[in-house]
Coordinates of C-alpha atoms in Angstrom, one line a residue:
Chain D
M257 CA 5.6 -4.5 -21.0
T258 CA 9.2 -3.6 -20.3
V259 CA 12.5 -5.8 -21.0
R260 CA 15.5 -4.7 -19.6
V261 CA 18.9 -6.2 -20.4
Q262 CA 21.8 -4.4 -18.5
Q263 CA 24.8 -5.0 -16.5
A264 CA 24.0 -2.8 -13.5
T265 CA 22.3 -4.2 -10.3
F266 CA 18.9 -3.3 -9.9
D267 CA 16.8 -2.4 -6.8
I268 CA 14.3 -5.0 -6.7
G269 CA 12.1 -3.0 -4.2
R270 CA 12.0 0.2 -6.1
E271 CA 11.1 -2.0 -9.1
V272 CA 8.2 -4.1 -7.2
S273 CA 6.8 -0.7 -6.2
G274 CA 6.9 0.8 -9.6
F275 CA 5.5 -2.2 -11.0
A276 CA 1.8 -1.7 -11.6
K277 CA 1.3 1.2 -8.8
G278 CA -2.1 1.7 -7.7
R279 CA -3.8 0.1 -10.7
S280 CA -7.1 -0.8 -9.2
D281 CA -7.8 -3.1 -12.3
V282 CA -5.4 -5.6 -11.5
G283 CA -5.9 -8.1 -8.6
A284 CA -2.6 -9.9 -8.5
I285 CA 1.1 -9.5 -8.8
V286 CA 3.7 -11.8 -8.8
T287 CA 7.5 -11.4 -9.1
F288 CA 10.5 -13.6 -9.5
T289 CA 13.9 -13.0 -8.0
G290 CA 16.8 -15.0 -9.1
V291 CA 19.8 -14.8 -6.9
V292 CA 23.6 -15.9 -7.5
R293 CA 23.6 -18.9 -5.2
D294 CA 27.0 -20.4 -3.9
V295 CA 26.4 -23.9 -3.4
G296 CA 29.0 -24.8 -0.9
D297 CA 31.8 -25.2 -3.9
G298 CA 33.4 -21.9 -3.1
L299 CA 32.0 -19.7 -5.6
R300 CA 33.7 -16.5 -6.1
H301 CA 31.9 -15.3 -9.1
M302 CA 29.5 -15.9 -11.7
L303 CA 30.1 -14.5 -15.4
I304 CA 27.0 -14.1 -17.5
E305 CA 27.5 -13.7 -21.4
H306 CA 24.9 -13.0 -23.8
Y307 CA 24.1 -12.4 -27.5
P308 CA 23.6 -8.4 -27.4
A309 CA 21.8 -8.6 -30.9
M310 CA 19.7 -10.8 -30.2
T311 CA 18.7 -10.9 -26.3
Q312 CA 16.1 -7.8 -25.9
N313 CA 14.4 -9.1 -29.3
A314 CA 14.2 -12.8 -28.0
I315 CA 12.8 -12.0 -24.8
E316 CA 10.1 -9.6 -25.9
K317 CA 9.0 -12.5 -27.9
I318 CA 8.7 -14.8 -24.8
E319 CA 6.8 -11.6 -23.0
A320 CA 4.5 -11.0 -26.2
E321 CA 3.6 -15.0 -25.9
A322 CA 2.8 -14.9 -22.6
A323 CA 0.9 -12.1 -23.1
Q324 CA -1.3 -13.7 -25.7
R325 CA -1.7 -16.9 -23.3
W326 CA -2.9 -15.4 -20.1
S327 CA -4.8 -11.6 -19.0
L328 CA -1.9 -9.8 -18.0
G329 CA -2.3 -6.0 -17.0
D330 CA 1.6 -5.5 -17.2
S331 CA 4.8 -7.2 -17.1
L332 CA 8.3 -6.6 -16.5
I333 CA 11.6 -8.9 -17.0
I334 CA 14.8 -7.4 -15.9
H335 CA 17.9 -9.6 -16.9
R336 CA 21.6 -8.8 -16.1
F337 CA 25.1 -9.7 -17.4
G338 CA 28.4 -9.4 -16.9
P339 CA 30.0 -10.5 -13.4
L340 CA 28.3 -11.2 -10.3
E341 CA 29.0 -12.1 -6.8
P342 CA 27.1 -14.8 -4.6
G343 CA 24.4 -12.8 -3.3
E344 CA 23.9 -10.5 -6.0
L345 CA 20.5 -10.5 -8.3
I346 CA 20.6 -12.1 -11.6
M347 CA 17.3 -11.1 -13.0
M348 CA 13.6 -10.2 -12.1
V349 CA 10.1 -11.4 -13.6
A350 CA 6.9 -9.5 -12.4
T351 CA 3.6 -10.1 -13.6
A352 CA 0.5 -8.4 -12.8
A353 CA -3.0 -9.7 -13.8
P354 CA -6.5 -9.5 -12.8
H355 CA -6.9 -12.7 -11.0
R356 CA -3.9 -14.7 -9.2
A357 CA -3.8 -18.0 -11.1
D358 CA -2.8 -15.9 -14.5
A359 CA -0.4 -14.0 -12.4
F360 CA 1.2 -17.1 -11.5
Q361 CA 1.2 -19.1 -14.3
A362 CA 2.6 -16.2 -16.6
A363 CA 5.6 -15.7 -14.3
E364 CA 6.3 -19.2 -14.6
F365 CA 6.1 -19.8 -18.0
L366 CA 8.4 -16.7 -18.4
M367 CA 11.2 -18.4 -15.9
D368 CA 10.4 -21.6 -18.2
Y369 CA 11.6 -20.0 -21.4
L370 CA 14.1 -17.4 -20.1
K371 CA 16.0 -20.2 -18.8
S372 CA 16.2 -22.2 -21.9
R373 CA 15.5 -20.1 -24.6
A374 CA 16.9 -16.6 -23.9
P375 CA 20.6 -16.1 -24.9
F376 CA 22.1 -16.2 -21.8
W377 CA 24.9 -18.6 -20.7
K378 CA 26.5 -18.9 -17.3
K379 CA 29.8 -19.4 -16.2
E380 CA 30.8 -20.3 -12.6
V381 CA 34.4 -19.2 -11.2
T382 CA 35.1 -21.3 -7.9
R383 CA 38.2 -21.7 -5.8
N384 CA 38.9 -24.7 -8.3
G385 CA 38.7 -23.0 -11.3
E386 CA 35.9 -22.5 -13.6
A387 CA 33.0 -24.4 -15.5
W388 CA 30.3 -23.2 -17.6
V389 CA 26.9 -24.1 -16.5
C390 CA 25.6 -27.0 -18.0
A391 CA 21.6 -26.7 -19.4
K392 CA 19.6 -29.2 -16.9
E393 CA 17.4 -32.0 -18.6
E394 CA 14.8 -30.6 -16.3
D395 CA 14.7 -27.1 -17.4
E396 CA 13.8 -28.7 -21.2
D397 CA 11.2 -31.0 -19.7
A398 CA 9.7 -27.6 -18.0
L399 CA 9.0 -26.2 -21.5
R400 CA 6.8 -29.1 -22.5
R401 CA 4.2 -28.1 -20.0
W402 CA 3.4 -25.2 -22.2
Chain R
M111 CA 30.3 -13.1 -46.9
I112 CA 28.6 -14.4 -43.6
D113 CA 29.3 -13.1 -40.2
V114 CA 29.6 -16.1 -37.7
V115 CA 29.7 -15.5 -34.1
Y116 CA 30.4 -17.9 -31.2
F117 CA 29.6 -17.9 -27.4
A118 CA 30.4 -19.7 -24.1
W119 CA 32.6 -22.6 -24.5
V120 CA 32.0 -22.4 -28.5
R121 CA 33.5 -19.5 -28.7
E122 CA 36.5 -20.4 -26.1
R123 CA 37.3 -23.8 -28.2
I124 CA 37.3 -21.9 -31.2
G125 CA 39.2 -19.1 -29.6
L126 CA 37.4 -16.1 -31.2
P127 CA 34.1 -14.3 -30.9
K128 CA 33.2 -13.6 -34.3
E129 CA 34.8 -14.0 -38.0
R130 CA 33.7 -12.9 -41.5
I131 CA 33.6 -15.9 -43.7
E132 CA 33.5 -16.4 -47.5
T133 CA 31.3 -19.3 -48.1
D134 CA 28.8 -20.9 -50.7
A135 CA 26.9 -23.0 -47.9
R136 CA 23.6 -23.1 -48.3
T137 CA 22.5 -24.2 -45.2
V138 CA 23.7 -24.3 -41.6
A139 CA 24.8 -27.8 -41.6
E140 CA 27.0 -27.3 -45.1
L141 CA 28.7 -24.3 -42.9
V142 CA 29.2 -26.5 -40.2
A143 CA 31.0 -29.1 -42.3
E144 CA 33.1 -26.2 -44.1
L145 CA 34.1 -25.2 -40.8
R146 CA 35.0 -28.4 -39.5
R147 CA 37.4 -29.0 -42.4
R148 CA 39.4 -25.8 -41.9
E149 CA 41.2 -26.7 -38.6
P150 CA 41.4 -29.2 -35.6
R151 CA 39.7 -26.7 -33.2
Y152 CA 36.8 -26.2 -35.4
D153 CA 36.3 -29.9 -35.9
A154 CA 36.8 -30.3 -31.9
A155 CA 33.6 -27.3 -31.4
F156 CA 31.6 -28.9 -33.9
A157 CA 32.2 -33.0 -33.2
D158 CA 28.7 -32.9 -31.3
V159 CA 26.2 -31.0 -32.8
S160 CA 23.3 -32.1 -30.5
A161 CA 25.2 -30.3 -28.0
L162 CA 24.9 -27.1 -30.0
R163 CA 22.2 -24.6 -31.0
V164 CA 22.3 -22.0 -33.8
A165 CA 20.7 -18.9 -34.7
V166 CA 20.4 -17.2 -38.2
D167 CA 19.9 -13.6 -38.2
Q168 CA 19.2 -13.5 -34.2
Q169 CA 16.5 -16.3 -34.7
L170 CA 16.5 -19.9 -33.1
S171 CA 17.2 -22.1 -35.7
D172 CA 18.2 -25.4 -36.9
F173 CA 20.8 -27.0 -38.8
D174 CA 18.9 -27.9 -41.8
A175 CA 18.4 -24.1 -42.1
S176 CA 19.0 -22.1 -45.3
L177 CA 21.2 -19.2 -45.4
A178 CA 19.8 -17.6 -48.4
G179 CA 20.2 -14.0 -47.4
A180 CA 21.2 -15.0 -44.0
R181 CA 23.8 -12.1 -42.6
E182 CA 25.1 -13.7 -39.4
V183 CA 24.9 -17.2 -38.1
A184 CA 25.4 -17.7 -34.2
F185 CA 26.7 -20.9 -32.5
F186 CA 26.6 -21.6 -29.1
P187 CA 25.9 -24.5 -26.3
P188 CA 21.8 -24.6 -24.9
M189 CA 21.2 -21.7 -23.1
T190 CA 21.5 -20.9 -19.5
G191 CA 19.6 -17.8 -18.6
G192 CA 17.0 -17.2 -15.8
Chain S
M115 CA 9.1 -17.6 8.5
T116 CA 7.3 -14.6 9.5
V117 CA 3.6 -14.0 9.8
R118 CA 2.1 -10.4 10.2
V119 CA -1.6 -9.7 10.5
Q120 CA -2.0 -5.9 10.6
Q121 CA -4.4 -3.5 9.7
A122 CA -1.9 -0.9 8.5
T123 CA -0.7 -0.9 4.9
F124 CA 3.1 -2.0 4.4
D125 CA 5.8 -1.2 1.7
I126 CA 5.9 -4.0 -0.6
G127 CA 9.4 -3.2 -1.8
R128 CA 10.8 -2.6 1.7
E129 CA 9.5 -5.7 2.6
V130 CA 10.9 -7.7 -0.6
S131 CA 14.2 -6.1 -0.2
G132 CA 14.5 -6.8 3.2
F133 CA 13.4 -10.7 2.7
A134 CA 16.6 -12.8 2.3
K135 CA 18.3 -10.2 1.9
G136 CA 22.4 -11.2 1.2
R137 CA 21.6 -15.0 1.7
S138 CA 23.7 -16.7 -0.9
D139 CA 22.0 -20.3 -0.4
V140 CA 18.8 -19.1 -2.0
G141 CA 18.4 -18.9 -5.6
A142 CA 15.0 -17.8 -6.2
I143 CA 12.5 -15.7 -4.8
V144 CA 9.1 -15.6 -5.7
T145 CA 6.2 -12.7 -4.2
F146 CA 2.7 -12.8 -4.3
T147 CA 0.7 -9.5 -3.9
G148 CA -2.8 -8.7 -3.7
V149 CA -4.4 -5.8 -4.5
V150 CA -8.1 -4.3 -4.1
R151 CA -9.5 -4.6 -7.4
D152 CA -12.3 -2.4 -8.8
V153 CA -13.8 -4.7 -11.0
G154 CA -16.0 -1.6 -12.3
D155 CA -18.9 -1.9 -10.2
G156 CA -17.9 1.3 -8.4
L157 CA -16.4 -0.3 -5.7
R158 CA -16.0 2.6 -2.6
H159 CA -14.2 0.0 -0.3
M160 CA -13.5 -3.4 0.8
L161 CA -13.7 -4.2 4.5
I162 CA -11.7 -7.2 5.4
E163 CA -13.1 -9.1 9.0
H164 CA -10.9 -11.6 10.9
Y165 CA -10.9 -13.6 14.0
P166 CA -8.2 -12.3 15.7
A167 CA -8.0 -15.2 18.4
M168 CA -7.3 -17.5 15.5
T169 CA -5.8 -15.9 12.4
Q170 CA -2.0 -15.5 13.3
N171 CA -1.8 -19.2 14.7
A172 CA -4.2 -20.5 11.5
I173 CA -1.7 -18.8 9.1
E174 CA 1.5 -20.4 10.9
K175 CA 0.0 -23.4 10.6
I176 CA -0.2 -23.3 6.7
E177 CA 3.5 -21.8 6.6
A178 CA 4.8 -24.5 8.8
E179 CA 2.9 -27.1 6.3
A180 CA 4.7 -25.2 3.2
A181 CA 7.8 -25.4 5.2
Q182 CA 7.7 -29.1 5.3
R183 CA 6.8 -29.9 1.9
W184 CA 8.9 -27.8 -0.2
S185 CA 12.7 -27.0 0.8
L186 CA 12.5 -23.4 1.6
G187 CA 15.1 -21.0 3.2
D188 CA 12.3 -18.3 4.3
S189 CA 8.9 -17.3 3.9
L190 CA 7.1 -14.2 5.0
I191 CA 2.9 -13.6 4.9
I192 CA 1.8 -10.4 5.7
H193 CA -2.3 -9.8 5.9
R194 CA -4.1 -6.6 6.3
F195 CA -7.7 -6.2 7.9
G196 CA -9.9 -3.3 8.2
P197 CA -11.2 -0.8 5.4
L198 CA -9.2 -0.8 2.2
E199 CA -9.8 1.8 -0.9
P200 CA -9.0 0.2 -4.7
G201 CA -5.5 -0.1 -5.5
E202 CA -4.6 -0.6 -1.9
L203 CA -2.6 -3.9 -1.0
I204 CA -4.7 -6.5 0.6
M205 CA -1.9 -8.9 1.3
M206 CA 1.8 -10.6 0.6
V207 CA 3.6 -13.7 0.3
A208 CA 7.2 -14.3 -0.2
T209 CA 9.0 -17.5 -0.5
A210 CA 13.0 -18.0 -1.0
A211 CA 14.3 -21.2 -2.2
P212 CA 17.2 -22.8 -3.4
H213 CA 15.6 -23.7 -6.8
R214 CA 12.6 -21.9 -8.8
A215 CA 10.2 -24.9 -8.6
D216 CA 10.3 -24.7 -4.7
A217 CA 9.8 -21.2 -4.5
F218 CA 6.8 -20.9 -7.0
Q219 CA 4.9 -24.3 -5.4
A220 CA 5.2 -22.9 -2.2
A221 CA 4.0 -19.4 -3.0
E222 CA 0.9 -20.9 -4.7
F223 CA 0.4 -23.4 -2.2
L224 CA 0.3 -20.3 0.5
M225 CA -2.2 -18.5 -1.6
D226 CA -4.5 -21.3 -2.0
Y227 CA -4.8 -21.9 1.5
L228 CA -4.8 -18.5 2.6
K229 CA -7.7 -18.0 0.3
S230 CA -9.8 -20.5 2.1
R231 CA -8.1 -21.9 5.4
A232 CA -7.4 -18.6 7.2
P233 CA -10.4 -16.7 9.0
F234 CA -10.8 -13.5 6.8
W235 CA -13.9 -12.3 5.4
K236 CA -14.2 -9.6 2.6
K237 CA -17.0 -7.2 2.1
E238 CA -17.2 -4.6 -0.9
V239 CA -19.1 -1.5 -0.3
T240 CA -20.1 -0.2 -3.6
R241 CA -22.0 2.9 -5.0
N242 CA -25.5 0.2 -5.0
G243 CA -24.8 -1.0 -1.4
E244 CA -22.7 -3.8 0.4
A245 CA -22.0 -7.4 -0.1
W246 CA -20.0 -10.3 1.7
V247 CA -17.8 -11.7 -0.9
C248 CA -18.9 -15.2 -1.9
A249 CA -16.3 -18.2 -1.7
K250 CA -15.5 -19.4 -5.1
E251 CA -16.1 -23.0 -6.2
E252 CA -12.8 -22.7 -7.8
D253 CA -10.6 -21.7 -4.9
E254 CA -11.9 -24.7 -3.0
D255 CA -10.8 -26.9 -5.9
A256 CA -7.7 -24.8 -5.9
L257 CA -7.0 -27.1 -2.6
R258 CA -7.0 -30.4 -4.3
R259 CA -3.9 -30.2 -6.3
W260 CA -1.8 -30.3 -3.1
Chain Y
M116 CA -20.6 -21.8 30.0
I117 CA -19.0 -21.5 26.1
D118 CA -18.1 -18.3 24.6
V119 CA -20.0 -18.3 21.1
V120 CA -18.5 -15.8 18.0
Y121 CA -20.2 -15.1 15.0
F122 CA -18.2 -13.5 12.0
A123 CA -19.4 -11.6 8.7
W124 CA -22.9 -12.3 7.7
V125 CA -23.7 -15.2 10.5
R126 CA -22.7 -12.2 12.9
E127 CA -25.0 -9.6 10.9
R128 CA -27.9 -12.0 10.6
I129 CA -27.8 -12.7 14.6
G130 CA -27.0 -8.9 15.4
L131 CA -24.0 -9.4 17.9
P132 CA -20.5 -10.6 17.4
K133 CA -20.1 -12.9 20.7
E134 CA -21.8 -14.4 23.8
R135 CA -22.0 -16.5 26.7
I136 CA -24.0 -19.2 26.7
E137 CA -25.0 -21.7 29.5
T138 CA -25.6 -25.0 27.7
D139 CA -25.3 -28.7 28.0
A140 CA -24.8 -29.2 24.1
R141 CA -22.1 -32.2 23.9
T142 CA -21.7 -31.5 20.2
V143 CA -21.7 -28.2 17.8
A144 CA -24.8 -29.7 16.2
E145 CA -26.5 -29.8 19.4
L146 CA -25.4 -26.1 20.0
V147 CA -26.8 -25.4 17.1
A148 CA -29.9 -26.9 17.1
E149 CA -30.1 -25.3 20.6
L150 CA -29.8 -21.9 19.1
R151 CA -31.6 -22.6 16.3
R152 CA -34.9 -22.9 18.9
R153 CA -34.1 -19.5 20.6
E154 CA -35.1 -16.8 17.8
P155 CA -36.1 -16.8 14.2
R156 CA -32.8 -15.3 13.6
Y157 CA -30.7 -17.8 14.9
D158 CA -32.8 -20.3 13.0
A159 CA -32.5 -18.1 9.7
A160 CA -28.5 -17.9 10.3
F161 CA -28.4 -21.9 10.8
A162 CA -30.8 -22.8 8.2
D163 CA -28.1 -24.0 6.0
V164 CA -25.3 -25.5 8.2
S165 CA -23.7 -26.5 4.4
A166 CA -22.7 -22.7 4.0
L167 CA -21.4 -22.3 7.5
R168 CA -17.9 -23.2 9.0
V169 CA -16.8 -23.8 12.6
A170 CA -14.0 -23.4 14.8
V171 CA -13.8 -25.1 18.2
D172 CA -11.2 -23.5 20.5
Q173 CA -9.5 -21.5 17.1
Q174 CA -9.2 -24.6 15.2
L175 CA -11.4 -25.5 12.0
S176 CA -13.5 -28.4 12.8
D177 CA -17.1 -29.8 12.0
F178 CA -20.6 -30.1 13.1
D179 CA -20.0 -33.3 14.5
A180 CA -17.2 -32.4 16.7
S181 CA -17.7 -32.9 20.6
L182 CA -17.8 -29.8 22.8
A183 CA -15.9 -31.4 26.3
G184 CA -13.8 -29.2 27.5
A185 CA -14.3 -26.4 24.7
R186 CA -14.4 -22.5 25.8
E187 CA -15.1 -21.0 22.3
V188 CA -16.9 -21.9 19.3
A189 CA -16.9 -19.5 16.4
F190 CA -19.3 -19.8 13.4
F191 CA -18.5 -18.0 10.3
P192 CA -19.0 -18.6 6.0
P193 CA -16.5 -19.7 4.0
M194 CA -13.5 -17.6 4.3
T195 CA -12.2 -15.5 1.7
G196 CA -8.6 -14.1 2.7
G197 CA -5.7 -13.9 0.1

């Protein structure tokens, strides 16, 4: 169970390689990686603001909730803040479990909660100006399935 | 005395990230009402509280929550992590 | 869209790093990795047999079906055969999509189909002897949700 | 002439991975019936076809499938990939 909130980028290959390495009690590893996407509106960069006094704890609570609901061998959450260029990594989640259904469901649960319950706010700076990303109705709906 | 912190467009609209306030407000809603009376920029930022979220001492909370013993209140729009 | 069927191991870190690298049209990357699990019955190794004339085509058909159902930027499937020790990687799936729901669903779909429709058979060699792994009812059920 | 291939415990029970057979069977089921008449080990391997899967020319198929033009038939237990 690891949570890292950082401005620096991370090496997804190294993180995945190191995660649950050589553990023969774990049959399934799922990872999710979020990437800054340019949806064709000339994104210059994304700015991620967060609430430093709250972020780490809020994410650890979400992770603990996942560990209660599913049989997990391990989990890892990395979330960046600060300015990010298109194509850069924003965050990643990894789950390891004896069975694939647990690993998949826990990863989706973590993502749904990170989207709407971890104190991050994204702003997009495009060639036409800047705007805060609005929370989506569907992201709030996604929480209701858990 | 209570620390009030703002994030994202709430911070931008109010024009500062954090302030220390002398208040007798017993709930978040009372604190909001008090802030709105201060200046138009506060009134604008808090005009639609359904568009806002609040945390009391770094725990997600709601506008009815008590401020008894609270040290920090944060106001921000719905989160967009992940 | 890549499919590799191989006896050699693979470097999960390198595969994930190379997958959909620097593509700013893709916001979400999901990976699944299957690992040889020792469930406490003294597994010595696992033997994976496959049907060489069929395997590559069967997996490519499954991958093409996923690409039709979801909006995917890319996908990768690696599946090994031959003898594998506990803790070794068996296979991986990676999906890249504009949105996370597509990446997750496509990865789960690919896994469900690889489990029951790709021509691989697993045998476990334990200290008590050897036995073919039985297909599970729940794996067949998992196909019905798609 | 048709190539018949076997995998996993079907291969082990029959005792060989592949054979070339001269047959007039028009369907997979007819081929199975013909094989079962050959020797007890075939009869045992095909005793419960609900436990078996079949591919005709590397395509998953079923026991009613025609063998017209088929070059290779494979018999194996339910797959356990992933």
